[in-house]
XYZ file of C-alpha atoms in Angstrom:
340
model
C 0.000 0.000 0.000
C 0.907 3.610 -0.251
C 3.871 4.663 1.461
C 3.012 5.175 5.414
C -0.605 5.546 4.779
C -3.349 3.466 6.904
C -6.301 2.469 5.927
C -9.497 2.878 8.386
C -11.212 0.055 6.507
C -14.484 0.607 9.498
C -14.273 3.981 7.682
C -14.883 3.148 4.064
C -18.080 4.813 2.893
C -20.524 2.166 1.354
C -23.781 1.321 0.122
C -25.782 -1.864 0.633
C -29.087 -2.779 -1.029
C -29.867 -6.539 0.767
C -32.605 -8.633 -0.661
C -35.531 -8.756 1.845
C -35.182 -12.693 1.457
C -31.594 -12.379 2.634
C -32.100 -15.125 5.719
C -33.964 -17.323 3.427
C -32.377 -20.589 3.485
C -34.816 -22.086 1.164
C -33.182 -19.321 -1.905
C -29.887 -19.457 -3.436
C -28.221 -16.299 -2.206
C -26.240 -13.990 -4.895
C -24.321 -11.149 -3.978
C -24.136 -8.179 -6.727
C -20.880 -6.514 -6.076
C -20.589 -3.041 -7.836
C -17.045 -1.708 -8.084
C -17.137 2.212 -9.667
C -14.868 4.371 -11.702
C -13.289 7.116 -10.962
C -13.585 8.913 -9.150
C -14.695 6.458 -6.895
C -17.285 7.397 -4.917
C -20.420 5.138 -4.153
C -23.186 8.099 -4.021
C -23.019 8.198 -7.653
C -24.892 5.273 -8.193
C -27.685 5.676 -5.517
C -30.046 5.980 -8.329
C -28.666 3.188 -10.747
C -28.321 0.961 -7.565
C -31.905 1.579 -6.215
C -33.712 1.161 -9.454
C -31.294 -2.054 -9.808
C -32.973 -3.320 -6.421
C -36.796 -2.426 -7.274
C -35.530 -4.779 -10.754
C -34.467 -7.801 -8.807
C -37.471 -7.358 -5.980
C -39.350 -8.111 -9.465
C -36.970 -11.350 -10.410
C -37.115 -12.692 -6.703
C -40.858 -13.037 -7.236
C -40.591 -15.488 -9.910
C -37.502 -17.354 -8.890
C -35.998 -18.893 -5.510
C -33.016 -16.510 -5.694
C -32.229 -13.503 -2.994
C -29.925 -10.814 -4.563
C -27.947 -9.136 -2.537
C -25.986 -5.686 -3.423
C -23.274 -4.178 -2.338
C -20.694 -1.270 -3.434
C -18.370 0.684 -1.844
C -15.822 3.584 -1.863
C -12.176 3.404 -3.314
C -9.480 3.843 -1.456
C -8.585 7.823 -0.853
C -11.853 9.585 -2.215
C -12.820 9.782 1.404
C -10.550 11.926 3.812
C -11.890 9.452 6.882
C -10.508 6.452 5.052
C -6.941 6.606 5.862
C -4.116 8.543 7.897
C -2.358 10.909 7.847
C -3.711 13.180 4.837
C -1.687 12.521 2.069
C 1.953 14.387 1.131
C 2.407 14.395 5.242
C 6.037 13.244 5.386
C 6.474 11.404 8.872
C 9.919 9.523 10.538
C 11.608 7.246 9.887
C 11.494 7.139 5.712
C 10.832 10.947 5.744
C 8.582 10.086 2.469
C 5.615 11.922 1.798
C 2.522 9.733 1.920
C 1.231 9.254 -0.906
C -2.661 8.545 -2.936
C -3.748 4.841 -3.246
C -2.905 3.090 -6.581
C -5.013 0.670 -9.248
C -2.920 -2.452 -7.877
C -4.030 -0.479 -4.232
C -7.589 -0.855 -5.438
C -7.556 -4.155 -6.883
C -6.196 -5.313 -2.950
C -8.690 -3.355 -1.383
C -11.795 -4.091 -3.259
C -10.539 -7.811 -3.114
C -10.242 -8.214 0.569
C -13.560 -6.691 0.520
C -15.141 -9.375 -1.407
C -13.401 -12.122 0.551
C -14.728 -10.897 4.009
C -18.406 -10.398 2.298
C -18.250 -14.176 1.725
C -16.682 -15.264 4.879
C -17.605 -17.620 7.019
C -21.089 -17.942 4.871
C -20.515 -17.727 1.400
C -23.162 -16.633 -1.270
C -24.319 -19.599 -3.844
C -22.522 -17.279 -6.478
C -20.893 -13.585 -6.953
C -21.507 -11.311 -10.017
C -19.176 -8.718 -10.242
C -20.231 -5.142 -11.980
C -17.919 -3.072 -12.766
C -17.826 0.568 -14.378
C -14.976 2.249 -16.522
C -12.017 1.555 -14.385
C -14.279 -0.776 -11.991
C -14.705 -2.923 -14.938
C -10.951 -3.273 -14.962
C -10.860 -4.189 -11.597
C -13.533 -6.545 -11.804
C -11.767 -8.740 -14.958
C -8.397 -8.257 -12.640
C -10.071 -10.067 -9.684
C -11.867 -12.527 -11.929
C -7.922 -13.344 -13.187
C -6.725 -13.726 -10.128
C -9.090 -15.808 -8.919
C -8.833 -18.131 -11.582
C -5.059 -18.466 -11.335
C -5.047 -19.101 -7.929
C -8.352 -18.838 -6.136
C -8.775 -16.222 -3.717
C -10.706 -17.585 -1.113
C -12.200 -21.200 -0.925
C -15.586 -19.637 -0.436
C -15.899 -17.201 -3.536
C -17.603 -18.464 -6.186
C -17.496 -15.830 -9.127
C -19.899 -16.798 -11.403
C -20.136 -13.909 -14.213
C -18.869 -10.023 -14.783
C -21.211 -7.236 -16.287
C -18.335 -4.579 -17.772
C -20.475 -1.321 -18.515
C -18.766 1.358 -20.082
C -14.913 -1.154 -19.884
C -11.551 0.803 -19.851
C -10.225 -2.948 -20.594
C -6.861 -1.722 -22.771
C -4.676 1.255 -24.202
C -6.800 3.813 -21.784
C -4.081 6.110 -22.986
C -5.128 5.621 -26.836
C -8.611 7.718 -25.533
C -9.500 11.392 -26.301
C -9.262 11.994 -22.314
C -6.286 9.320 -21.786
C -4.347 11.671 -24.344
C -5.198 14.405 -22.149
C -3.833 13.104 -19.177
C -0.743 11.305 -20.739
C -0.052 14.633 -21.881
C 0.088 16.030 -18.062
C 1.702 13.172 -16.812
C 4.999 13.455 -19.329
C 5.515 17.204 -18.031
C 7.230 17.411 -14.909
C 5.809 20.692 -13.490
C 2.194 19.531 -14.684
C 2.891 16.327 -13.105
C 3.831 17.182 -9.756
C 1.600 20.084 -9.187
C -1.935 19.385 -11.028
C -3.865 18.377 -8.161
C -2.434 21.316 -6.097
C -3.635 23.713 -8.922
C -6.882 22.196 -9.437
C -7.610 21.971 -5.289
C -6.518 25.850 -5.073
C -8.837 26.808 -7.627
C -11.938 25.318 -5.918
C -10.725 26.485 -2.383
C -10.844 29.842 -4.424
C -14.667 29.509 -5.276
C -17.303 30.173 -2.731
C -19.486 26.761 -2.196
C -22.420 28.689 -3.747
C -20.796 29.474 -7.387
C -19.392 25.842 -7.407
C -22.769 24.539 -6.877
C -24.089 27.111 -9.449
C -21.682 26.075 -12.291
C -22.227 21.940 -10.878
C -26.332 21.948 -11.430
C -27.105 24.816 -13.796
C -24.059 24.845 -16.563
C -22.929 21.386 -15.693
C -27.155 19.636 -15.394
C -25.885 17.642 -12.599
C -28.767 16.456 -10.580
C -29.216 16.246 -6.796
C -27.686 12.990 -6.150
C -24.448 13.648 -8.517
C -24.467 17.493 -7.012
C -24.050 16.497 -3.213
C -21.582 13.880 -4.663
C -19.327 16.333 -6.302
C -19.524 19.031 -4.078
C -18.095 16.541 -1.067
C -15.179 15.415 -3.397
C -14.038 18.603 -4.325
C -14.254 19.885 -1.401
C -12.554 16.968 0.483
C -8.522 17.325 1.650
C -7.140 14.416 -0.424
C -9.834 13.619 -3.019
C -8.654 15.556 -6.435
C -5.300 14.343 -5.621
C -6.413 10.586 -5.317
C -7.907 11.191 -8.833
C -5.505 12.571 -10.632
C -3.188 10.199 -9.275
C -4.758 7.087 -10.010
C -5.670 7.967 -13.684
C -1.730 8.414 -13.926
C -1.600 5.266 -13.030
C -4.354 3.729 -15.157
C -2.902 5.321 -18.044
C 0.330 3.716 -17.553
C -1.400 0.237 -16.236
C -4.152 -0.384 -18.551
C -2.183 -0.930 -21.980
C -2.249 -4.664 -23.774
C -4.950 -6.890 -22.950
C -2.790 -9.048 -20.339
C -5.306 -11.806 -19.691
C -4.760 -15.566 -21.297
C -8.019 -16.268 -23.459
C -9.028 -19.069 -21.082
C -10.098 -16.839 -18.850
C -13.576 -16.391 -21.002
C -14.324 -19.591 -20.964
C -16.467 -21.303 -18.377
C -15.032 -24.565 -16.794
C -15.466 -27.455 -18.274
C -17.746 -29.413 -14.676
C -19.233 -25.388 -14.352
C -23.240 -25.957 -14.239
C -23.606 -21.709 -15.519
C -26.415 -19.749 -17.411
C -25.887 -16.708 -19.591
C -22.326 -15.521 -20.260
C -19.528 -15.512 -18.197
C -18.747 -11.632 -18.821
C -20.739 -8.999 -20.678
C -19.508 -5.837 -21.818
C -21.443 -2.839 -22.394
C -19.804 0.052 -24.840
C -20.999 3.547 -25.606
C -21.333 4.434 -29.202
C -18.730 7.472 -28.485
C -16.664 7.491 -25.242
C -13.961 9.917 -24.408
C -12.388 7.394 -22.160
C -12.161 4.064 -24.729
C -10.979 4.757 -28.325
C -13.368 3.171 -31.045
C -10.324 1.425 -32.695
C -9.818 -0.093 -29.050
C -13.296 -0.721 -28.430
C -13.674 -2.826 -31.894
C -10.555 -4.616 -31.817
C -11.340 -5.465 -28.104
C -14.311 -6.952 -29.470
C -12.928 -8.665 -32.570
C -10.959 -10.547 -30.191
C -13.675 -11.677 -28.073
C -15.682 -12.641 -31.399
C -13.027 -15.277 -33.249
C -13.280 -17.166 -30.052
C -15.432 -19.658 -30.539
C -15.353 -20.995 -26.836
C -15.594 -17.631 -25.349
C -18.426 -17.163 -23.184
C -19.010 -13.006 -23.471
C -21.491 -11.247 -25.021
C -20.439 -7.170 -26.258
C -23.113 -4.783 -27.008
C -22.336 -1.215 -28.260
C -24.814 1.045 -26.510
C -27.565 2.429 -29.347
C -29.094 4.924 -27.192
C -26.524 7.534 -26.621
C -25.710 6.691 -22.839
C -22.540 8.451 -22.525
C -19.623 7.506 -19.964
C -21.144 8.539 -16.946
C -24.221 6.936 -17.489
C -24.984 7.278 -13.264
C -25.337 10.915 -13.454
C -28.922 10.940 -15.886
C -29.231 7.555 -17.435
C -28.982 4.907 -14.518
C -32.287 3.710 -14.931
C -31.326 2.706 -18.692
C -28.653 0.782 -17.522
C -29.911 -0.210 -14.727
C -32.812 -2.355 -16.856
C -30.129 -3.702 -18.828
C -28.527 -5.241 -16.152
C -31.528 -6.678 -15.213
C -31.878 -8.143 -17.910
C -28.490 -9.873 -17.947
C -28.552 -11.003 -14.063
C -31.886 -12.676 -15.219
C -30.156 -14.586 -17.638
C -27.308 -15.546 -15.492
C -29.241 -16.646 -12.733
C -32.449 -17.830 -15.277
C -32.608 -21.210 -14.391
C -32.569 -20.957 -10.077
C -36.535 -21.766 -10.192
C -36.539 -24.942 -8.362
C-alpha cells in the first residue's frame, strides 16, 4: 500500500441494497458486487443501484433466488478512510505519503469481497464493474482463476459497462492526461492547482456552475460538491488515472479466462460488456478490436453490445435507470434457471 498511509477500513463509505429474502435458506443467495470508476465514490450510483434493487425485488418473485448488493468507496476519495492526509512526510522514511494506486484498489476491493463471503458464502458472486471498476472486476476474476482467492468465492459472471479494458491512454481523455503526466511541473503540481482553484470559489458558485451549466442532478451534485471539497480527493484522482494510463495498456489476460469450466453448471455468459457508441475514455479502434478478439473465439463465453441509445460515460449521473434495466436483464439470464 501507499507509502506510510493506513487504511481505516471501518471507515470506508458504502452502500448496501440486501434482498428482503436475505435469511432465506430455502433461496440461493447472490451477492451483486458493484465496483465504480473514478472517481470512486459510491453516491453516484444511488439511483442506478436503487432502481437495480426495485428490478431484482421483481426477479425474486418469480424465482428462488435472494440478490444481494453491495458497493463501496475506493481507497482515498474519502478523507476518513486513511491517515495521515496525504503528502504528510512522517519519521523514519521521511517520504511523503502518498494517494492509493489501481494495484491499491484491486487489494482493497478484493479483501472486501473475501470478508463479504466469509464464514457464509453466497451460492454465487456477479461482479459489476464501471470504466475503471470494470478493470478491476476482470483483474479479480484473473486472479481468482489463477489461484483462487478464497475457498468460499464463487465468481460466477462479470457485467463490464462502459470497460476501460486496454490502451486507456489511446482515448481522447487518456491523451489528455498522458499529456500532463509526461511534463514534470504539470505532473507534480496538477492536483495542487486544481484543489486551489476550488478552495478559491465560494461553495455557492461551485454549486451554481455543478447543477445549472454542468445539469448535474441532486444525487451527482451532493456527490461532487463533497469530493471537491474533500482534503485528499482531487489528488487521489488525478493520481490514479496516472496510473491507469500507464497500467491499462495490452490486454494481459490468457483467453481461457472467457471460458467457463469445463464441470461449471452456468447460465448466460460468463462476462458482458457494455460500450458507448462514443466514449472519451475508450478509443473506437480499441473498443472494436477489443471486441474482434472476443468474437473469433469460438469458446468464449461473453457477449459485447455497443450502446444504441446515446448513454454516454457517466451513465450514473442521468441515465442509470437505462442501464440499470439492462442489467436486469443480464442477471436474469445468469441466474435464469434458479426456479426450483
Amino acid at each position: 500500500m501507499s507509502t506510510t498511509t493506513t487504511i481505516k477500513q471501518d471507515a470506508i463509505p458504502y452502500l448496501e441494497f440486501p434482498s428482503p429474502n436475505r435469511n432465506n435458506p430455502s433461496r440461493k443467495q447472490c451477492l451483486v458486487f458493484f465496483i465504480t470508476g473514478n472517481p470512486g465514490l459510491a453516491s453516484y450510483y444511488t439511483p442506478f443501484l436503487t432502481h437495480l434493487r426495485h428490478l431484482l425485488d421483481t426477479l425474486e418473485s418469480s424465482n428462488k433466488a435472494a440478490y444481494h448488493i453491495y458497493t463501496r468507496n475506493l481507497l482515498g476519495f474519502s478523507d476518513h478512510d486513511h491517515s495521515p492526509p496525504f503528502g504528510t512526510t512522517l519519521p523514519p522514511s521521511n517520504l511523503p505519503t502518498q494517494p492509493f494506486t489501481l494495484e491499491d484498489q484491486i487489494i482493497s476491493l478484493t479483501s472486501t469481497l473475501v470478508s463479504l463471503n466469509t464464514p457464509t458464502p453466497f451460492t454465487s458472486c456477479i461482479l459489476i464493474g464501471h470504466s475503471v471498476g470494470a478493470y478491476i472486476a476482470t483483474e479479480i476474476f484473473h486472479r481468482h482463476h489463477l489461484t483462487p482467492l478464497s475457498a468460499f468465492l464463487n465468481l460466477t459472471s462479470a457485467i463490464l459497462l462502459f470497460p476501460t479494458l486496454t490502451h486507456i491512454a489511446r482515448s481522447p481523455s487518456g491523451q489528455k492526461l498522458s499529456f500532463i503526466a509526461s511534463q514534470p511541473l504539470l505532473n507534480s503540481y496538477t492536483h495542487i492547482l486544481a484543489k486551489s482553484i476550488i478552495n478559491c470559489l465560494p461553495t455557492p458558485i461551485v454549486s451554481l456552475i455543478l447543477s445549472k451549466i454542468m445539469k448535474q442532478p441532486p444525487h451527482a451534485l451532493s456527490t461532487t460538491l463533497s469530493f471537491l471539497q474533500s482534503q485528499d480527493g482531487i489528488w487521489q484522482a488525478i493520481h490514479m488515472g496516472k496510473d491507469e494510463m500507464s497500467t491499462i495498456t495490452e490486454e494481459k489476460w490468457s483467453s481461457d479466462l472467457w471460458h467457463l469450466a469445463d464441470d461449471t453448471e452456468h447460465n448466460g455468459e460468463k462476462f458482458y460488456f457494455y460500450f458507448a457508441k462514443k466514449d472519451h475514455w475508450v478509443a473506437d479502434e480499441v473498443r472494436d478490436a477489443f471486441i474482434e478478439r472476443r468474437e473469433k473465439d469460438q469458446n468464449g463465453r461473453t457477449k459485447a453490445t455497443i450502446c444504441e441509445e446515446g448513454v454516454p460515460h457517466a451513465f450514473c449521473i442521468h441515465h442509470s435507470e437505462t442501464v440499470a434495466e439492462k442489467v436486469g436483464v443480464w442477471i436474469r439470464e445468469i441466474t435464469g434457471s434458479w426456479t426450483d
